[in-house]
mmCIF file of C-alpha atoms in Angstrom:
data_model
loop_
_atom_site.group_PDB
_atom_site.id
_atom_site.type_symbol
_atom_site.label_atom_id
_atom_site.label_comp_id
_atom_site.label_asym_id
_atom_site.label_seq_id
_atom_site.Cartn_x
_atom_site.Cartn_y
_atom_site.Cartn_z
ATOM 1 C CA MET A 1 -3.024 -13.603 22.491
ATOM 2 C CA THR A 2 -0.488 -11.090 21.198
ATOM 3 C CA ILE A 3 1.889 -12.371 18.485
ATOM 4 C CA ASP A 4 5.242 -12.359 18.289
ATOM 5 C CA PRO A 5 6.645 -10.859 15.529
ATOM 6 C CA GLN A 6 10.204 -12.282 15.768
ATOM 7 C CA LYS A 7 8.763 -15.679 15.489
ATOM 8 C CA LEU A 8 7.244 -15.050 12.505
ATOM 9 C CA LEU A 9 9.807 -13.374 10.690
ATOM 10 C CA ASN A 10 11.707 -16.497 11.402
ATOM 11 C CA PHE A 11 9.350 -19.203 10.968
ATOM 12 C CA ARG A 12 10.658 -20.848 8.003
ATOM 13 C CA ILE A 13 7.354 -21.375 5.486
ATOM 14 C CA PRO A 14 8.535 -24.461 3.661
ATOM 15 C CA ALA A 15 9.333 -24.158 -0.543
ATOM 16 C CA VAL A 16 6.947 -26.597 -2.121
ATOM 17 C CA ARG A 17 7.094 -28.857 -4.920
ATOM 18 C CA GLN A 18 4.120 -30.038 -6.857
ATOM 19 C CA THR A 19 3.589 -32.843 -9.890
ATOM 20 C CA VAL A 20 0.695 -31.574 -11.622
ATOM 21 C CA THR A 21 -1.700 -33.850 -13.247
ATOM 22 C CA PRO A 22 -4.580 -33.389 -15.300
ATOM 23 C CA ARG A 23 -6.875 -34.884 -12.216
ATOM 24 C CA ASP A 24 -5.642 -32.144 -10.188
ATOM 25 C CA ALA A 25 -6.537 -29.909 -12.709
ATOM 26 C CA ALA A 26 -10.494 -31.450 -12.835
ATOM 27 C CA PHE A 27 -10.227 -31.515 -9.047
ATOM 28 C CA TYR A 28 -9.860 -28.163 -8.431
ATOM 29 C CA ALA A 29 -12.513 -27.404 -10.910
ATOM 30 C CA LEU A 30 -14.854 -29.686 -9.133
ATOM 31 C CA SER A 31 -13.800 -27.992 -5.752
ATOM 32 C CA ILE A 32 -14.801 -25.019 -6.861
ATOM 33 C CA GLY A 33 -18.554 -25.875 -8.468
ATOM 34 C CA MET A 34 -17.044 -26.567 -12.131
ATOM 35 C CA GLY A 35 -19.597 -29.232 -13.421
ATOM 36 C CA ARG A 36 -22.876 -28.701 -11.783
ATOM 37 C CA ASP A 37 -24.620 -28.540 -14.880
ATOM 38 C CA PRO A 38 -23.464 -31.542 -16.847
ATOM 39 C CA THR A 39 -25.039 -30.133 -20.032
ATOM 40 C CA ASP A 40 -22.235 -27.138 -20.061
ATOM 41 C CA LEU A 41 -19.731 -27.840 -22.881
ATOM 42 C CA ALA A 42 -17.797 -25.020 -22.148
ATOM 43 C CA GLN A 43 -17.234 -26.579 -18.595
ATOM 44 C CA LEU A 44 -15.785 -29.678 -19.592
ATOM 45 C CA PRO A 45 -12.494 -29.218 -20.563
ATOM 46 C CA PHE A 46 -11.716 -27.978 -17.070
ATOM 47 C CA VAL A 47 -13.694 -30.993 -15.301
ATOM 48 C CA ASP A 48 -12.789 -33.644 -17.566
ATOM 49 C CA PRO A 49 -9.071 -34.658 -18.225
ATOM 50 C CA LEU A 50 -9.726 -36.207 -21.476
ATOM 51 C CA ARG A 51 -11.520 -32.558 -22.857
ATOM 52 C CA GLY A 52 -8.543 -30.962 -21.598
ATOM 53 C CA PRO A 53 -6.649 -30.820 -19.704
ATOM 54 C CA VAL A 54 -7.498 -27.065 -18.912
ATOM 55 C CA ALA A 55 -6.598 -25.362 -15.417
ATOM 56 C CA MET A 56 -8.673 -22.756 -14.381
ATOM 57 C CA PRO A 57 -6.864 -19.901 -13.683
ATOM 58 C CA GLY A 58 -7.708 -19.625 -10.196
ATOM 59 C CA MET A 59 -6.225 -23.107 -9.511
ATOM 60 C CA ALA A 60 -2.325 -20.986 -9.002
ATOM 61 C CA LEU A 61 -3.984 -20.060 -5.436
ATOM 62 C CA VAL A 62 -3.401 -23.234 -4.531
ATOM 63 C CA LEU A 63 -0.935 -24.712 -6.755
ATOM 64 C CA ALA A 64 2.193 -25.812 -4.622
ATOM 65 C CA SER A 65 0.659 -24.534 -1.058
ATOM 66 C CA PRO A 66 2.134 -24.458 2.193
ATOM 67 C CA GLY A 67 -0.833 -25.240 3.792
ATOM 68 C CA PHE A 68 -1.897 -23.868 6.805
ATOM 69 C CA TRP A 69 1.430 -23.309 7.898
ATOM 70 C CA LEU A 70 0.207 -20.473 10.672
ATOM 71 C CA GLY A 71 -1.282 -23.655 12.480
ATOM 72 C CA HIS A 72 2.009 -24.733 13.008
ATOM 73 C CA PRO A 73 3.033 -24.095 16.995
ATOM 74 C CA ASP A 74 6.470 -22.283 16.074
ATOM 75 C CA SER A 75 4.840 -19.132 14.466
ATOM 76 C CA GLY A 76 3.560 -18.563 17.420
ATOM 77 C CA VAL A 77 0.435 -17.899 16.378
ATOM 78 C CA ASP A 78 -3.328 -18.988 18.196
ATOM 79 C CA PRO A 79 -5.053 -20.940 14.682
ATOM 80 C CA VAL A 80 -8.802 -20.182 15.486
ATOM 81 C CA SER A 81 -7.604 -16.299 15.367
ATOM 82 C CA VAL A 82 -6.945 -16.781 12.038
ATOM 83 C CA LEU A 83 -8.596 -14.843 9.326
ATOM 84 C CA HIS A 84 -7.882 -14.427 5.799
ATOM 85 C CA ALA A 85 -8.442 -11.385 4.714
ATOM 86 C CA GLY A 86 -7.049 -10.103 1.395
ATOM 87 C CA GLN A 87 -5.909 -11.760 -1.545
ATOM 88 C CA SER A 88 -4.161 -10.288 -5.243
ATOM 89 C CA MET A 89 -3.388 -12.764 -8.195
ATOM 90 C CA VAL A 90 -1.315 -11.857 -10.658
ATOM 91 C CA LEU A 91 -0.805 -14.470 -13.747
ATOM 92 C CA LEU A 92 2.542 -14.330 -16.077
ATOM 93 C CA GLY A 93 2.048 -16.616 -17.804
ATOM 94 C CA PRO A 94 -0.187 -19.843 -18.134
ATOM 95 C CA VAL A 95 -1.544 -21.750 -15.493
ATOM 96 C CA PRO A 96 -0.303 -25.507 -16.220
ATOM 97 C CA ALA A 97 -2.541 -28.275 -16.079
ATOM 98 C CA THR A 98 0.633 -30.778 -16.096
ATOM 99 C CA GLY A 99 4.009 -30.847 -14.499
ATOM 100 C CA GLU A 100 6.370 -29.935 -11.735
ATOM 101 C CA VAL A 101 5.537 -26.409 -10.636
ATOM 102 C CA GLU A 102 7.231 -24.604 -7.196
ATOM 103 C CA SER A 103 6.483 -22.100 -4.265
ATOM 104 C CA THR A 104 8.507 -20.044 -2.167
ATOM 105 C CA THR A 105 6.714 -17.831 0.245
ATOM 106 C CA ARG A 106 7.596 -15.280 2.728
ATOM 107 C CA VAL A 107 6.059 -12.632 5.086
ATOM 108 C CA THR A 108 7.365 -9.209 4.007
ATOM 109 C CA HIS A 109 5.145 -6.681 6.367
ATOM 110 C CA ILE A 110 3.886 -8.022 9.964
ATOM 111 C CA VAL A 111 1.479 -4.678 11.075
ATOM 112 C CA ASP A 112 0.798 -3.926 15.352
ATOM 113 C CA LYS A 113 -3.076 -2.343 15.248
ATOM 114 C CA GLY A 114 -2.779 -1.773 18.889
ATOM 115 C CA ALA A 115 -3.400 -3.634 22.054
ATOM 116 C CA GLY A 116 -6.309 -5.797 22.428
ATOM 117 C CA LYS A 117 -7.099 -5.233 17.927
ATOM 118 C CA ALA A 118 -5.302 -7.260 15.458
ATOM 119 C CA ALA A 119 -2.462 -7.926 13.737
ATOM 120 C CA LEU A 120 -1.864 -8.137 9.656
ATOM 121 C CA ILE A 121 0.506 -10.088 8.243
ATOM 122 C CA PHE A 122 1.508 -9.578 4.769
ATOM 123 C CA THR A 123 2.878 -12.622 2.954
ATOM 124 C CA GLU A 124 3.917 -13.032 -1.082
ATOM 125 C CA THR A 125 3.878 -16.471 -3.077
ATOM 126 C CA ASN A 126 5.734 -17.244 -6.454
ATOM 127 C CA ILE A 127 4.847 -20.441 -8.129
ATOM 128 C CA ARG A 128 7.162 -21.039 -10.488
ATOM 129 C CA ASP A 129 7.259 -24.323 -13.629
ATOM 130 C CA ASP A 130 9.239 -26.642 -14.402
ATOM 131 C CA ARG A 131 11.713 -24.751 -16.290
ATOM 132 C CA GLY A 132 11.962 -22.121 -13.450
ATOM 133 C CA THR A 133 9.746 -19.646 -14.692
ATOM 134 C CA CYS A 134 7.294 -17.762 -12.726
ATOM 135 C CA PHE A 135 4.003 -18.026 -13.850
ATOM 136 C CA ALA A 136 2.118 -16.397 -10.618
ATOM 137 C CA CYS A 137 2.640 -14.169 -7.959
ATOM 138 C CA LEU A 138 0.292 -14.322 -4.864
ATOM 139 C CA GLU A 139 0.041 -11.532 -2.352
ATOM 140 C CA ARG A 140 -1.885 -12.460 0.675
ATOM 141 C CA THR A 141 -2.872 -10.651 3.706
ATOM 142 C CA ILE A 142 -3.949 -12.064 7.183
ATOM 143 C CA PHE A 143 -6.193 -11.003 9.863
ATOM 144 C CA ILE A 144 -5.147 -12.215 13.342
ATOM 145 C CA ARG A 145 -7.708 -11.150 16.225
ATOM 146 C CA GLY A 146 -6.254 -9.914 19.134
ATOM 147 C CA GLY A 147 -2.770 -10.122 17.739
ATOM 148 C CA GLY A 148 -1.756 -6.679 18.568
ATOM 149 C CA GLY A 149 -0.196 -4.473 20.903
ATOM 150 C CA PHE A 150 3.559 -6.070 20.086
ATOM 151 C CA GLY A 151 4.585 -2.182 19.516
ATOM 152 C CA GLY A 152 5.278 -2.838 15.756
ATOM 153 C CA GLU A 153 4.316 -0.744 12.345
ATOM 154 C CA GLY A 154 0.715 0.686 12.862
ATOM 155 C CA GLU A 155 0.138 0.840 8.634
ATOM 156 C CA ALA A 156 -0.188 -1.201 5.951
ATOM 157 C CA PRO A 157 1.642 -1.000 2.993
ATOM 158 C CA ARG A 158 0.237 1.013 0.411
ATOM 159 C CA SER A 159 -1.317 -1.031 -2.588
ATOM 160 C CA SER A 160 -2.524 0.345 -6.033
ATOM 161 C CA PRO A 161 -5.772 2.092 -5.843
ATOM 162 C CA VAL A 162 -8.786 0.173 -7.550
ATOM 163 C CA PRO A 163 -11.576 1.056 -9.962
ATOM 164 C CA VAL A 164 -14.851 1.975 -8.289
ATOM 165 C CA ALA A 165 -18.104 0.145 -8.421
ATOM 166 C CA GLU A 166 -20.435 2.788 -9.362
ATOM 167 C CA GLY A 167 -24.332 2.793 -10.942
ATOM 168 C CA ASN A 168 -25.195 -0.341 -11.926
ATOM 169 C CA ALA A 169 -23.148 -3.924 -12.748
ATOM 170 C CA GLY A 170 -22.975 -4.801 -16.286
ATOM 171 C CA LEU A 171 -23.216 -8.242 -15.826
ATOM 172 C CA VAL A 172 -24.332 -10.419 -12.732
ATOM 173 C CA ILE A 173 -23.358 -14.332 -12.293
ATOM 174 C CA ASP A 174 -24.919 -16.243 -9.752
ATOM 175 C CA LEU A 175 -23.447 -19.695 -8.611
ATOM 176 C CA THR A 176 -24.145 -22.233 -5.841
ATOM 177 C CA THR A 177 -22.141 -23.559 -3.500
ATOM 178 C CA GLY A 178 -23.020 -27.200 -2.019
ATOM 179 C CA PRO A 179 -23.187 -27.876 1.745
ATOM 180 C CA GLU A 180 -20.423 -30.153 1.017
ATOM 181 C CA GLN A 181 -17.783 -27.590 -0.558
ATOM 182 C CA ALA A 182 -15.342 -26.457 2.597
ATOM 183 C CA LEU A 183 -15.185 -30.340 2.908
ATOM 184 C CA ILE A 184 -14.118 -30.402 -0.704
ATOM 185 C CA TYR A 185 -12.112 -27.865 -1.464
ATOM 186 C CA ARG A 186 -10.242 -28.272 1.572
ATOM 187 C CA LEU A 187 -8.250 -31.198 -0.352
ATOM 188 C CA ASN A 188 -6.791 -28.703 -2.025
ATOM 189 C CA GLY A 189 -4.331 -28.762 0.738
ATOM 190 C CA ASP A 190 -5.617 -26.285 3.445
ATOM 191 C CA LEU A 191 -6.590 -28.586 6.213
ATOM 192 C CA ASN A 192 -7.118 -25.434 8.423
ATOM 193 C CA PRO A 193 -10.275 -26.995 10.955
ATOM 194 C CA LEU A 194 -12.207 -24.007 11.095
ATOM 195 C CA HIS A 195 -13.439 -25.429 7.973
ATOM 196 C CA SER A 196 -14.349 -28.824 8.824
ATOM 197 C CA ASP A 197 -14.630 -28.877 12.385
ATOM 198 C CA PRO A 198 -18.303 -27.697 13.990
ATOM 199 C CA ALA A 199 -16.424 -27.194 17.223
ATOM 200 C CA ILE A 200 -13.638 -24.975 16.624
ATOM 201 C CA ALA A 201 -15.843 -23.112 13.985
ATOM 202 C CA ALA A 202 -17.848 -22.365 17.153
ATOM 203 C CA ARG A 203 -14.924 -21.176 19.162
ATOM 204 C CA ALA A 204 -14.510 -18.891 16.273
ATOM 205 C CA GLY A 205 -18.200 -17.297 16.360
ATOM 206 C CA TYR A 206 -19.694 -19.231 13.486
ATOM 207 C CA ARG A 207 -22.833 -21.579 13.400
ATOM 208 C CA MET A 208 -21.153 -24.015 11.367
ATOM 209 C CA PRO A 209 -18.073 -24.436 9.254
ATOM 210 C CA ILE A 210 -17.045 -21.832 6.813
ATOM 211 C CA LEU A 211 -16.146 -21.826 3.341
ATOM 212 C CA HIS A 212 -12.398 -21.327 2.392
ATOM 213 C CA GLY A 213 -11.693 -17.426 1.394
ATOM 214 C CA LEU A 214 -9.764 -19.088 -1.640
ATOM 215 C CA GLY A 215 -12.649 -21.154 -2.300
ATOM 216 C CA THR A 216 -15.187 -18.358 -2.818
ATOM 217 C CA MET A 217 -12.606 -16.163 -4.530
ATOM 218 C CA GLY A 218 -12.002 -19.522 -6.669
ATOM 219 C CA ILE A 219 -15.680 -19.500 -7.200
ATOM 220 C CA ILE A 220 -15.584 -15.515 -7.967
ATOM 221 C CA VAL A 221 -13.235 -16.513 -11.127
ATOM 222 C CA HIS A 222 -15.018 -18.923 -12.424
ATOM 223 C CA ALA A 223 -17.753 -16.252 -12.330
ATOM 224 C CA ILE A 224 -15.852 -13.806 -14.141
ATOM 225 C CA LEU A 225 -13.858 -16.481 -16.872
ATOM 226 C CA ARG A 226 -18.173 -17.226 -17.339
ATOM 227 C CA GLY A 227 -19.318 -13.846 -17.678
ATOM 228 C CA ARG A 228 -16.704 -12.313 -19.203
ATOM 229 C CA LEU A 229 -14.534 -14.007 -20.962
ATOM 230 C CA GLY A 230 -16.348 -16.813 -22.190
ATOM 231 C CA TYR A 231 -14.051 -19.618 -20.545
ATOM 232 C CA GLN A 232 -11.145 -17.908 -22.188
ATOM 233 C CA ALA A 233 -8.726 -18.706 -19.639
ATOM 234 C CA GLU A 234 -5.551 -17.831 -20.954
ATOM 235 C CA ARG A 235 -6.999 -13.889 -21.336
ATOM 236 C CA LEU A 236 -6.944 -13.884 -17.793
ATOM 237 C CA ARG A 237 -4.412 -11.354 -15.831
ATOM 238 C CA ALA A 238 -4.716 -10.876 -12.879
ATOM 239 C CA VAL A 239 -7.725 -10.266 -9.640
ATOM 240 C CA GLN A 240 -7.866 -8.977 -6.595
ATOM 241 C CA LEU A 241 -10.466 -8.750 -3.478
ATOM 242 C CA ARG A 242 -11.134 -8.158 -0.280
ATOM 243 C CA PHE A 243 -12.376 -10.562 2.342
ATOM 244 C CA ALA A 244 -15.676 -8.936 3.645
ATOM 245 C CA ALA A 245 -17.354 -11.920 5.184
ATOM 246 C CA PRO A 246 -17.726 -15.511 5.195
ATOM 247 C CA VAL A 247 -19.609 -18.157 3.406
ATOM 248 C CA PHE A 248 -21.247 -20.572 4.911
ATOM 249 C CA PRO A 249 -21.396 -24.007 2.310
ATOM 250 C CA GLY A 250 -24.278 -24.241 0.518
ATOM 251 C CA GLU A 251 -25.319 -20.410 -0.107
ATOM 252 C CA THR A 252 -25.415 -19.108 -3.111
ATOM 253 C CA ILE A 253 -22.819 -16.423 -4.377
ATOM 254 C CA ARG A 254 -23.539 -13.744 -6.703
ATOM 255 C CA THR A 255 -20.951 -12.041 -8.122
ATOM 256 C CA GLU A 256 -21.788 -8.576 -9.915
ATOM 257 C CA ILE A 257 -19.233 -6.801 -12.487
ATOM 258 C CA TRP A 258 -18.918 -3.819 -13.721
ATOM 259 C CA ASN A 259 -17.361 -2.905 -17.222
ATOM 260 C CA ASN A 260 -14.280 -1.404 -15.763
ATOM 261 C CA GLY A 261 -12.924 -4.625 -14.217
ATOM 262 C CA ALA A 262 -14.502 -3.634 -10.493
ATOM 263 C CA PHE A 263 -16.484 -6.014 -8.840
ATOM 264 C CA ARG A 264 -17.876 -7.549 -5.618
ATOM 265 C CA ALA A 265 -19.646 -10.476 -4.391
ATOM 266 C CA SER A 266 -22.644 -11.015 -1.879
ATOM 267 C CA VAL A 267 -24.619 -14.326 -0.746
ATOM 268 C CA LEU A 268 -28.336 -14.288 -1.583
ATOM 269 C CA GLU A 269 -29.409 -16.133 1.574
ATOM 270 C CA ARG A 270 -28.564 -13.414 3.604
ATOM 271 C CA ASP A 271 -28.006 -10.443 1.542
ATOM 272 C CA VAL A 272 -24.447 -9.430 2.758
ATOM 273 C CA ILE A 273 -21.555 -8.560 0.989
ATOM 274 C CA VAL A 274 -18.836 -11.514 0.989
ATOM 275 C CA ALA A 275 -16.033 -10.012 -1.110
ATOM 276 C CA ASP A 276 -15.379 -6.076 -2.232
ATOM 277 C CA GLN A 277 -13.033 -4.024 -3.550
ATOM 278 C CA GLY A 278 -12.522 -6.492 -6.201
ATOM 279 C CA PHE A 279 -10.630 -5.593 -9.311
ATOM 280 C CA PHE A 280 -9.599 -8.091 -12.168
ATOM 281 C CA THR A 281 -7.632 -7.544 -15.795
ATOM 282 C CA ILE A 282 -7.982 -9.345 -18.882
ATOM 283 C CA SER A 283 -6.241 -9.478 -22.489
ATOM 284 C CA GLN A 284 -8.847 -8.022 -25.179
ATOM 285 C CA ASP A 285 -7.185 -11.049 -27.204
ATOM 286 C CA GLU A 286 -4.632 -13.419 -26.676
ATOM 287 C CA GLY A 287 -1.291 -11.683 -26.946
ATOM 288 C CA ASP A 288 -3.262 -8.355 -26.495
ATOM 289 C CA ALA A 289 -1.807 -5.933 -23.590
ATOM 290 C CA VAL A 290 -3.988 -5.819 -20.184
ATOM 291 C CA SER A 291 -6.984 -4.216 -20.509
#
């Protein structure tokens, strides 16, 4: 169904306030599969409020989330046609495990790929702490199947080039997902039934409900944290990627990480790339410039 760009531009995405508690921080970490090894002491501060609380950097992806706002009838978008195509996360400060946070989200660009083809929607979300300081900026690319043909611009906004993943990866991290992973993850605020209802998943062409794209990204961030940072969450500065294929709950996500910050992820069971064009930046030591 061709989208109405004016409806989208006029749609008021609500600003959202959230009181973050240690329980929220622990729940997010558990929702992306942390704690599967109960003997891993490095993970305890993230999953046990009594040992932290420490927020996973990826929690910025769900804090004060406006939810599945494209599912609202006033957006003019068929919810079944919506796919998450890409995501970036820039951390300007520590992700709080407690306190008040507020998000504001806006549509920045709408791209028309042509009649019978897709439309792309680009959004930007800024998240501020209780002092009004922005600690995270999120940019999302949303793919609307069959949404093109409204006569808009056909070119996406230019993005910065990312390092190329050449040769063999320096690190390979395998993390399993559980069959209930999407059902748990959606309680972070994205209740899109594509991730819970088998009938709606079938309408979208999937054999079963799929894992949220941001759930996959959270697991990849965990792999980076584990493989490159020794769980020093404060050193992660930015992550960006393109979603290439869905993950089905129960599959194993393999993240390959290169020394230049490039990464990609695949599922072992199907040998399919699920995230590519990935790149992250870190500080060498706390307080240092981004590497």
